[in-house]
mmCIF file of C-alpha atoms in Angstrom:
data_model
loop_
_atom_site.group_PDB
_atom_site.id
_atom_site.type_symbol
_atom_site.label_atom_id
_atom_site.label_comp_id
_atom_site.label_asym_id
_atom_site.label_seq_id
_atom_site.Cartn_x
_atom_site.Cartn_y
_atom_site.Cartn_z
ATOM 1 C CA UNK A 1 151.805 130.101 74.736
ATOM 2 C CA UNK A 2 152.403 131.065 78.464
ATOM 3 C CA UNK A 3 149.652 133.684 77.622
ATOM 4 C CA UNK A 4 147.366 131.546 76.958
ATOM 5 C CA UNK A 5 147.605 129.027 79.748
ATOM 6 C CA UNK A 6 147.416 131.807 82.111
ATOM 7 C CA UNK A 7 144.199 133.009 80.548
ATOM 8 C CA UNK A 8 142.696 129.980 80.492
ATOM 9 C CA UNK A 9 144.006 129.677 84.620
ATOM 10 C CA UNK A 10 142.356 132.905 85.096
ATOM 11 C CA UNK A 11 139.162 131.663 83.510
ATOM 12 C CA UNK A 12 139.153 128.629 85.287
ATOM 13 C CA UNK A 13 139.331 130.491 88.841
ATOM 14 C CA UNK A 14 136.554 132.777 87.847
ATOM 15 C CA UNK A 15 134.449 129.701 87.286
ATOM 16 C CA UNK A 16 135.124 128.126 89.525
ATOM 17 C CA UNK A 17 134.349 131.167 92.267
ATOM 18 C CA UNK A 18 131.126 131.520 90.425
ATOM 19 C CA UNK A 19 129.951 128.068 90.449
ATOM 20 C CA UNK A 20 131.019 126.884 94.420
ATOM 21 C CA UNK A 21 129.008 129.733 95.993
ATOM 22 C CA UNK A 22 125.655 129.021 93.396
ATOM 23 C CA UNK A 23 126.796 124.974 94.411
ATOM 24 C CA UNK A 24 126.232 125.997 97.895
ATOM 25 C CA UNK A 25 123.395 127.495 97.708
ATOM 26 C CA UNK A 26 121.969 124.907 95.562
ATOM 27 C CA UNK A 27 122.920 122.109 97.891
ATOM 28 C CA UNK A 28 121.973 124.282 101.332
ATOM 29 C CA UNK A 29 117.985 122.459 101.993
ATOM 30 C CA UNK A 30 119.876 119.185 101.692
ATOM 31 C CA UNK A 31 122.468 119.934 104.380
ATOM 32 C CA UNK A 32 119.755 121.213 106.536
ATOM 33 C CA UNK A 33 117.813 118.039 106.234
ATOM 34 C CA UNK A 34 121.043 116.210 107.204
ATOM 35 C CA UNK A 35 121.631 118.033 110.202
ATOM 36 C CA UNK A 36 118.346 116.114 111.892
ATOM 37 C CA UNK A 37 118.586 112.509 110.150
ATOM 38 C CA UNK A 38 115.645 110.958 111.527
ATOM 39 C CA UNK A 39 113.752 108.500 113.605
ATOM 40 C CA UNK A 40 116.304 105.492 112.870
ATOM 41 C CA UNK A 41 119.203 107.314 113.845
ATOM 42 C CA UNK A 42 117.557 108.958 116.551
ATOM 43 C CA UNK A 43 116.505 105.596 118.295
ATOM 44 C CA UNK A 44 120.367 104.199 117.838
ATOM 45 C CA UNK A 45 121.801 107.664 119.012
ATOM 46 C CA UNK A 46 119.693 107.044 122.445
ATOM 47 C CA UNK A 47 120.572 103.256 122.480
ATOM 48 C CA UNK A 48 124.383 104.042 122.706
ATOM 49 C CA UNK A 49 123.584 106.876 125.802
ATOM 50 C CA UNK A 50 121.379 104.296 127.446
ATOM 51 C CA UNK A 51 123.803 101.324 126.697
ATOM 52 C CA UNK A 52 126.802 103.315 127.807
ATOM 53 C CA UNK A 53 124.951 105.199 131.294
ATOM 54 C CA UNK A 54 123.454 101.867 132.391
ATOM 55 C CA UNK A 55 126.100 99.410 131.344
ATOM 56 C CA UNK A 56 123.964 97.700 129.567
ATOM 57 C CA UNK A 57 121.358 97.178 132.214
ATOM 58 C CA UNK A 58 118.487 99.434 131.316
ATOM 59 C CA UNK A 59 117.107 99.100 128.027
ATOM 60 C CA UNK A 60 114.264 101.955 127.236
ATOM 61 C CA UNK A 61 113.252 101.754 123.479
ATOM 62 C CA UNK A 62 110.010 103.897 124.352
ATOM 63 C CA UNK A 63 108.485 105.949 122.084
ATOM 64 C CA UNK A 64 106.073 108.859 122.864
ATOM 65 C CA UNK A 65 102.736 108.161 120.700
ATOM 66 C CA UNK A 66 102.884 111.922 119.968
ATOM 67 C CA UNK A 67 105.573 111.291 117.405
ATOM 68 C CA UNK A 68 103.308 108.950 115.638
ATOM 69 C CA UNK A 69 103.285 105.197 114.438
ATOM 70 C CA UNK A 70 105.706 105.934 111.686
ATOM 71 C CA UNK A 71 108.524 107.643 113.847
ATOM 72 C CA UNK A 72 108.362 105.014 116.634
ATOM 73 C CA UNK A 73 108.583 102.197 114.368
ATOM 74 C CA UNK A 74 111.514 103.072 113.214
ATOM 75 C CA UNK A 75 112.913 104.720 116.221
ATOM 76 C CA UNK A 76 112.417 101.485 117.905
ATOM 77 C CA UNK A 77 113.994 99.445 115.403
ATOM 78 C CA UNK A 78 116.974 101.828 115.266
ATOM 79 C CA UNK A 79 117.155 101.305 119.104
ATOM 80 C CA UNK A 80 116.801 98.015 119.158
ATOM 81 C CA UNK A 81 119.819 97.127 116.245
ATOM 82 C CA UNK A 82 122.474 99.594 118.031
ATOM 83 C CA UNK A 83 121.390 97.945 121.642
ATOM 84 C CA UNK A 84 122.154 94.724 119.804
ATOM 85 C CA UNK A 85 125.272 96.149 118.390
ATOM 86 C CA UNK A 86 126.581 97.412 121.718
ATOM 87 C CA UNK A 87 125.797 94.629 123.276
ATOM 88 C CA UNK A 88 128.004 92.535 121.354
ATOM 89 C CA UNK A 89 130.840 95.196 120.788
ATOM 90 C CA UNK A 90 131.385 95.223 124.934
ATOM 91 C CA UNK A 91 131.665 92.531 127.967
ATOM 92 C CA UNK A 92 129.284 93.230 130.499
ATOM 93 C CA UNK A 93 129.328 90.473 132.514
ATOM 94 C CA UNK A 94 131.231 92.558 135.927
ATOM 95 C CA UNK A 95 128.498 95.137 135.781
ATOM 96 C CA UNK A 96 131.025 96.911 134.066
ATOM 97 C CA UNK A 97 130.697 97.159 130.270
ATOM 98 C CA UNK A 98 134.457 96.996 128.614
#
């Protein structure tokens, strides 16, 4: 009986050293695409530098036209929403945001 659990343990470790690395591999083009996530996050991610540098004073949700229509929209709107979100997460009223 002991035998046979420890073959089936042995098994199971081959397995599951087979299938992780072929996993990885597999799942690799997604991570990459993860690592940039895109114009939404991009515009928030610049919000909270601006919001936090500026204390709140100097909103810049510009978009280069080079990145076309479809990025700035929604690097804009991602900008806008965190800017929003900041503002209402912190008191800014001494100049200094808290």
């Amino acid at each position: 009986m002991i035998k046979k659990l420890n073959c089936f343990k042995n098994k199971s470790i081959y397995l599951a050293g087979l299938v992780l690395p072929i996993a990885l591999v597999l799942m690799l083009p997604t991570l990459q695409q993860t690592v940039h996530a895109g114009p939404l996050e991009d515009g928030q991610s610049e919000a909270e530098q601006d919001f936090i540098r500026s204390n709140g004073q100097n909103k810049d949700s510009g978009c280069s036209p080079e990145n076309g229509v479809d990025y700035c929209t929604a690097y804009k709107l991602g900008y806008e929403s965190r800017w929003a979100h900041m503002w209402g997460l912190y008191d800014c009223s001494s100049g200094k945001c808290q």
